[in-house]
Amino acid sequence: GAVVSQHPSWVICKSGTSVKIECRSLDFQATTMFWYRQFPKQSLMLMATSNEGSKATYEQGVEKDKFLINHASLTLSTLTVTSAHPEDSSFYICSAQTTGTLVTGELFFGEGSRLTVL
Amino acid sequence: AQKITQTQPGMFVQEKEAVTLDCTYDTSDPSYGLFWYKQPSSGEMIFLIYQGSYDQQNATEGRYSLNFQKARKSANLVISASQLGDSAMYFCAMREGAGGFKTIFGAGTRLFVKA
């Protein structure tokens, strides 16, 4: 099956620093990846759609200058939380579609990254 | 605008019994896909089942079945013969249009399976 790997799983950083989260499709090429954010005991909120070789499409209310997304290759998308603050603490999870699921739209998820900003 | 509603914050079920998790949706797009995902306490999202808006039959995957009532815009998940390992958060999700479009999620239902 399609495997998506996310790194790091846990990260703790000081307020004001930047944190990069990587999302890799291990056994398939992902032209589109999606980044979600999940607060404790809440649902997944779509932050942005990452397309290989082009700029990401951000959802309304998501600061694109704060959450930088780069999708430089067909197997890697990165999310950088710039100048992180405690309110950015959350569970960030990426997902991807394979060419085999373009019709259905089934998503394959990474393990998620839990960010804690002190 | 898309909308997914899960009205059950939490559900209890006895081991080996069946349970139904409710989901209603709202969309004006005639082409859409409905999904159920499971999220254990570890956090990973696990795809369970898919139903396309044009599918004539309800989807089934092992112990999971999707009760698709298009006119009512509902897509309830039925888990048969519940197991202790089924205890998790369950999310209903919808994708509008053809594949490659974004997917939105409902608030989720936490299922507790009792021994």
mmCIF file of C-alpha atoms in Angstrom:
data_model
loop_
_atom_site.group_PDB
_atom_site.id
_atom_site.type_symbol
_atom_site.label_atom_id
_atom_site.label_comp_id
_atom_site.label_asym_id
_atom_site.label_seq_id
_atom_site.Cartn_x
_atom_site.Cartn_y
_atom_site.Cartn_z
ATOM 1 C CA GLY A 1 0.000 0.000 0.000
ATOM 2 C CA ALA A 2 0.873 3.652 -0.244
ATOM 3 C CA VAL A 3 3.102 4.823 2.594
ATOM 4 C CA VAL A 4 3.498 8.391 3.722
ATOM 5 C CA SER A 5 6.186 9.203 6.244
ATOM 6 C CA GLN A 6 6.274 12.347 8.314
ATOM 7 C CA HIS A 7 9.201 13.680 10.329
ATOM 8 C CA PRO A 8 9.675 14.643 13.077
ATOM 9 C CA SER A 9 6.954 12.959 15.116
ATOM 10 C CA TRP A 10 7.518 15.260 18.053
ATOM 11 C CA VAL A 11 9.142 18.655 18.211
ATOM 12 C CA ILE A 12 9.495 21.146 21.014
ATOM 13 C CA CYS A 13 10.813 24.578 20.218
ATOM 14 C CA LYS A 14 11.183 27.984 21.766
ATOM 15 C CA SER A 15 8.877 30.805 20.834
ATOM 16 C CA GLY A 16 10.204 32.768 17.873
ATOM 17 C CA THR A 17 12.035 29.914 16.210
ATOM 18 C CA SER A 18 11.102 28.151 12.988
ATOM 19 C CA VAL A 19 10.281 24.490 12.647
ATOM 20 C CA LYS A 20 10.303 22.389 9.483
ATOM 21 C CA ILE A 21 8.143 19.292 9.095
ATOM 22 C CA GLU A 22 8.787 16.881 6.232
ATOM 23 C CA CYS A 23 6.243 14.703 4.494
ATOM 24 C CA ARG A 24 7.479 11.992 2.164
ATOM 25 C CA SER A 25 5.655 9.526 -0.055
ATOM 26 C CA LEU A 26 7.833 6.436 0.182
ATOM 27 C CA ASP A 27 6.543 4.123 -2.518
ATOM 28 C CA PHE A 28 4.646 6.382 -4.872
ATOM 29 C CA GLN A 29 4.766 9.802 -6.447
ATOM 30 C CA ALA A 30 2.402 12.369 -5.015
ATOM 31 C CA THR A 31 1.622 15.328 -7.235
ATOM 32 C CA THR A 32 -0.687 16.673 -4.561
ATOM 33 C CA MET A 33 -0.251 16.668 -0.814
ATOM 34 C CA PHE A 34 -2.497 18.179 1.802
ATOM 35 C CA TRP A 35 -1.539 19.658 5.153
ATOM 36 C CA TYR A 36 -3.969 19.471 8.042
ATOM 37 C CA ARG A 37 -3.904 20.815 11.561
ATOM 38 C CA GLN A 38 -5.633 19.131 14.470
ATOM 39 C CA PHE A 39 -6.143 20.626 17.911
ATOM 40 C CA PRO A 40 -6.696 18.251 20.853
ATOM 41 C CA LYS A 41 -9.990 16.414 20.636
ATOM 42 C CA GLN A 42 -10.955 18.287 17.508
ATOM 43 C CA SER A 43 -11.250 17.502 13.845
ATOM 44 C CA LEU A 44 -8.714 17.918 11.073
ATOM 45 C CA MET A 45 -8.702 21.349 9.538
ATOM 46 C CA LEU A 46 -7.266 21.684 6.060
ATOM 47 C CA MET A 47 -4.511 24.270 5.967
ATOM 48 C CA ALA A 48 -3.285 24.074 2.416
ATOM 49 C CA THR A 49 -3.004 22.029 -0.721
ATOM 50 C CA SER A 50 0.537 21.472 -1.898
ATOM 51 C CA ASN A 51 1.155 20.893 -5.579
ATOM 52 C CA GLU A 52 4.506 19.739 -6.910
ATOM 53 C CA GLY A 53 6.333 22.504 -8.686
ATOM 54 C CA SER A 54 3.861 25.250 -7.937
ATOM 55 C CA LYS A 55 2.736 27.447 -5.091
ATOM 56 C CA ALA A 56 0.555 25.970 -2.397
ATOM 57 C CA THR A 57 -3.107 26.874 -2.164
ATOM 58 C CA TYR A 58 -3.984 28.036 1.329
ATOM 59 C CA GLU A 59 -7.366 27.816 2.996
ATOM 60 C CA GLN A 60 -9.053 30.954 4.182
ATOM 61 C CA GLY A 61 -7.633 32.174 7.459
ATOM 62 C CA VAL A 62 -4.312 30.363 7.134
ATOM 63 C CA GLU A 63 -1.322 32.715 7.055
ATOM 64 C CA LYS A 64 0.809 31.700 4.111
ATOM 65 C CA ASP A 65 3.777 33.707 5.353
ATOM 66 C CA LYS A 66 3.682 31.866 8.651
ATOM 67 C CA PHE A 67 3.104 28.391 7.301
ATOM 68 C CA LEU A 68 5.488 28.012 4.384
ATOM 69 C CA ILE A 69 4.876 25.019 2.177
ATOM 70 C CA ASN A 70 7.328 23.714 -0.378
ATOM 71 C CA HIS A 71 6.657 20.782 -2.685
ATOM 72 C CA ALA A 72 9.889 20.590 -4.599
ATOM 73 C CA SER A 73 9.644 16.978 -5.715
ATOM 74 C CA LEU A 74 7.037 14.332 -6.322
ATOM 75 C CA THR A 75 7.915 12.614 -3.064
ATOM 76 C CA LEU A 76 8.539 15.452 -0.638
ATOM 77 C CA SER A 77 6.523 18.321 0.749
ATOM 78 C CA THR A 78 7.653 20.439 3.678
ATOM 79 C CA LEU A 79 5.772 22.665 6.090
ATOM 80 C CA THR A 80 7.765 25.332 7.882
ATOM 81 C CA VAL A 81 6.179 27.086 10.820
ATOM 82 C CA THR A 82 7.985 30.405 10.955
ATOM 83 C CA SER A 83 8.438 32.430 14.132
ATOM 84 C CA ALA A 84 6.436 29.884 16.065
ATOM 85 C CA HIS A 85 4.343 30.946 19.050
ATOM 86 C CA PRO A 86 2.557 28.892 21.708
ATOM 87 C CA GLU A 87 -0.733 29.182 19.837
ATOM 88 C CA ASP A 88 0.885 27.305 16.936
ATOM 89 C CA SER A 89 1.218 24.248 19.157
ATOM 90 C CA SER A 90 -0.819 21.557 17.485
ATOM 91 C CA PHE A 91 -0.794 18.220 15.688
ATOM 92 C CA TYR A 92 0.146 18.694 12.042
ATOM 93 C CA ILE A 93 -0.599 15.883 9.652
ATOM 94 C CA CYS A 94 0.083 15.557 5.958
ATOM 95 C CA SER A 95 -1.660 13.404 3.416
ATOM 96 C CA ALA A 96 -1.245 12.461 -0.208
ATOM 97 C CA GLN A 97 -3.127 10.914 -3.052
ATOM 98 C CA THR A 98 -1.754 8.331 -5.434
ATOM 99 C CA THR A 99 -2.473 8.110 -9.123
ATOM 100 C CA GLY A 100 -4.459 5.006 -8.287
ATOM 101 C CA THR A 101 -6.779 6.952 -6.033
ATOM 102 C CA LEU A 102 -7.205 10.081 -8.114
ATOM 103 C CA VAL A 103 -10.748 9.034 -8.952
ATOM 104 C CA THR A 104 -11.847 8.149 -5.439
ATOM 105 C CA GLY A 105 -9.757 10.757 -3.672
ATOM 106 C CA GLU A 106 -8.698 8.426 -0.884
ATOM 107 C CA LEU A 107 -5.971 9.970 1.219
ATOM 108 C CA PHE A 108 -2.917 8.327 2.704
ATOM 109 C CA PHE A 109 -1.739 10.025 5.862
ATOM 110 C CA GLY A 110 1.592 10.524 7.513
ATOM 111 C CA GLU A 111 2.030 9.696 11.168
ATOM 112 C CA GLY A 112 1.599 13.320 12.166
ATOM 113 C CA SER A 113 3.907 15.770 13.916
ATOM 114 C CA ARG A 114 3.138 17.130 17.337
ATOM 115 C CA LEU A 115 4.513 20.623 17.758
ATOM 116 C CA THR A 116 4.873 22.226 21.161
ATOM 117 C CA VAL A 117 6.025 25.814 21.291
ATOM 118 C CA LEU A 118 7.275 26.977 24.670
ATOM 119 C CA ALA B 1 -20.075 25.175 0.665
ATOM 120 C CA GLN B 2 -19.226 21.763 1.965
ATOM 121 C CA LYS B 3 -20.365 20.609 5.352
ATOM 122 C CA ILE B 4 -19.968 17.367 7.245
ATOM 123 C CA THR B 5 -21.904 16.751 10.451
ATOM 124 C CA GLN B 6 -21.269 14.072 13.011
ATOM 125 C CA THR B 7 -23.699 14.504 15.880
ATOM 126 C CA GLN B 8 -22.382 11.799 18.192
ATOM 127 C CA PRO B 9 -19.372 13.003 20.220
ATOM 128 C CA GLY B 10 -19.055 9.602 21.841
ATOM 129 C CA MET B 11 -20.534 6.137 21.473
ATOM 130 C CA PHE B 12 -20.328 2.990 23.572
ATOM 131 C CA VAL B 13 -20.771 -0.511 22.188
ATOM 132 C CA GLN B 14 -20.444 -3.934 23.703
ATOM 133 C CA GLU B 15 -17.769 -6.163 22.238
ATOM 134 C CA LYS B 16 -19.083 -8.373 19.404
ATOM 135 C CA GLU B 17 -22.100 -6.151 18.822
ATOM 136 C CA ALA B 18 -22.707 -3.860 15.856
ATOM 137 C CA VAL B 19 -22.631 -0.087 16.057
ATOM 138 C CA THR B 20 -23.685 2.699 13.712
ATOM 139 C CA LEU B 21 -21.855 5.998 13.553
ATOM 140 C CA ASP B 22 -23.874 8.800 12.011
ATOM 141 C CA CYS B 23 -22.773 11.230 9.342
ATOM 142 C CA THR B 24 -24.705 13.732 7.295
ATOM 143 C CA TYR B 25 -23.313 15.951 4.610
ATOM 144 C CA ASP B 26 -24.263 18.901 2.525
ATOM 145 C CA THR B 27 -23.039 19.717 -0.952
ATOM 146 C CA SER B 28 -24.372 21.151 -4.177
ATOM 147 C CA ASP B 29 -21.890 19.233 -6.301
ATOM 148 C CA PRO B 30 -23.461 16.148 -7.926
ATOM 149 C CA SER B 31 -20.092 14.408 -7.930
ATOM 150 C CA TYR B 32 -18.544 13.748 -4.552
ATOM 151 C CA GLY B 33 -16.889 11.076 -2.484
ATOM 152 C CA LEU B 34 -17.557 10.092 1.086
ATOM 153 C CA PHE B 35 -14.997 8.506 3.378
ATOM 154 C CA TRP B 36 -14.582 7.164 6.840
ATOM 155 C CA TYR B 37 -11.253 7.280 8.636
ATOM 156 C CA LYS B 38 -10.202 5.840 11.966
ATOM 157 C CA GLN B 39 -7.792 7.625 14.265
ATOM 158 C CA PRO B 40 -6.449 5.565 17.176
ATOM 159 C CA SER B 41 -4.870 7.243 20.177
ATOM 160 C CA SER B 42 -1.506 7.071 18.425
ATOM 161 C CA GLY B 43 -2.746 9.721 16.017
ATOM 162 C CA GLU B 44 -2.384 8.150 12.596
ATOM 163 C CA MET B 45 -5.317 8.317 10.216
ATOM 164 C CA ILE B 46 -6.472 5.006 8.776
ATOM 165 C CA PHE B 47 -8.703 4.853 5.715
ATOM 166 C CA LEU B 48 -11.675 2.543 6.239
ATOM 167 C CA ILE B 49 -14.178 2.855 3.436
ATOM 168 C CA TYR B 50 -15.204 4.936 0.420
ATOM 169 C CA GLN B 51 -18.562 5.659 -1.238
ATOM 170 C CA GLY B 52 -18.893 7.551 -4.488
ATOM 171 C CA SER B 53 -21.955 9.680 -5.096
ATOM 172 C CA TYR B 54 -22.842 7.711 -8.214
ATOM 173 C CA ASP B 55 -22.323 4.306 -6.656
ATOM 174 C CA GLN B 56 -25.541 2.330 -6.698
ATOM 175 C CA GLN B 57 -24.621 -0.074 -3.946
ATOM 176 C CA ASN B 58 -23.507 0.574 -0.408
ATOM 177 C CA ALA B 59 -19.791 0.123 0.086
ATOM 178 C CA THR B 60 -18.506 -2.695 2.255
ATOM 179 C CA GLU B 61 -15.011 -3.480 3.501
ATOM 180 C CA GLY B 62 -14.791 -6.434 5.826
ATOM 181 C CA ARG B 63 -16.583 -5.522 9.050
ATOM 182 C CA TYR B 64 -17.234 -1.992 7.812
ATOM 183 C CA SER B 65 -20.193 -1.013 5.708
ATOM 184 C CA LEU B 66 -21.451 2.378 4.678
ATOM 185 C CA ASN B 67 -25.190 2.990 4.769
ATOM 186 C CA PHE B 68 -25.494 5.526 1.957
ATOM 187 C CA GLN B 69 -28.840 7.311 1.742
ATOM 188 C CA LYS B 70 -28.361 9.880 -0.960
ATOM 189 C CA ALA B 71 -31.743 11.571 -0.681
ATOM 190 C CA ARG B 72 -31.190 12.110 3.030
ATOM 191 C CA LYS B 73 -27.557 13.038 2.471
ATOM 192 C CA SER B 74 -26.390 10.588 5.061
ATOM 193 C CA ALA B 75 -23.447 8.205 5.052
ATOM 194 C CA ASN B 76 -23.510 6.236 8.271
ATOM 195 C CA LEU B 77 -20.735 3.807 9.122
ATOM 196 C CA VAL B 78 -21.746 0.408 10.439
ATOM 197 C CA ILE B 79 -19.158 -1.651 12.270
ATOM 198 C CA SER B 80 -20.211 -5.235 12.803
ATOM 199 C CA ALA B 81 -18.881 -7.568 15.481
ATOM 200 C CA SER B 82 -17.069 -4.802 17.365
ATOM 201 C CA GLN B 83 -13.630 -5.542 18.721
ATOM 202 C CA LEU B 84 -11.709 -3.888 21.529
ATOM 203 C CA GLY B 85 -9.262 -2.593 18.929
ATOM 204 C CA ASP B 86 -12.065 -0.641 17.308
ATOM 205 C CA SER B 87 -11.943 1.853 20.168
ATOM 206 C CA ALA B 88 -10.800 5.042 18.456
ATOM 207 C CA MET B 89 -11.916 8.307 16.946
ATOM 208 C CA TYR B 90 -13.869 7.986 13.708
ATOM 209 C CA PHE B 91 -14.094 10.763 11.147
ATOM 210 C CA CYS B 92 -16.501 11.100 8.273
ATOM 211 C CA ALA B 93 -15.071 13.042 5.349
ATOM 212 C CA MET B 94 -16.162 14.340 1.968
ATOM 213 C CA ARG B 95 -14.410 15.246 -1.235
ATOM 214 C CA GLU B 96 -16.303 17.314 -3.807
ATOM 215 C CA GLY B 97 -15.852 16.891 -7.516
ATOM 216 C CA ALA B 98 -13.447 14.566 -9.261
ATOM 217 C CA GLY B 99 -10.394 13.196 -7.518
ATOM 218 C CA GLY B 100 -7.553 15.471 -6.573
ATOM 219 C CA PHE B 101 -9.750 17.967 -4.781
ATOM 220 C CA LYS B 102 -9.572 18.756 -1.112
ATOM 221 C CA THR B 103 -11.217 16.651 1.554
ATOM 222 C CA ILE B 104 -12.983 18.060 4.597
ATOM 223 C CA PHE B 105 -13.677 16.235 7.827
ATOM 224 C CA GLY B 106 -16.487 16.077 10.339
ATOM 225 C CA ALA B 107 -15.982 16.672 14.047
ATOM 226 C CA GLY B 108 -15.552 12.988 14.737
ATOM 227 C CA THR B 109 -17.109 10.370 16.987
ATOM 228 C CA ARG B 110 -15.163 8.646 19.710
ATOM 229 C CA LEU B 111 -16.088 4.982 19.933
ATOM 230 C CA PHE B 112 -15.562 2.997 23.108
ATOM 231 C CA VAL B 113 -15.823 -0.783 22.877
ATOM 232 C CA LYS B 114 -16.598 -2.466 26.182
ATOM 233 C CA ALA B 115 -15.413 -5.960 27.028
#
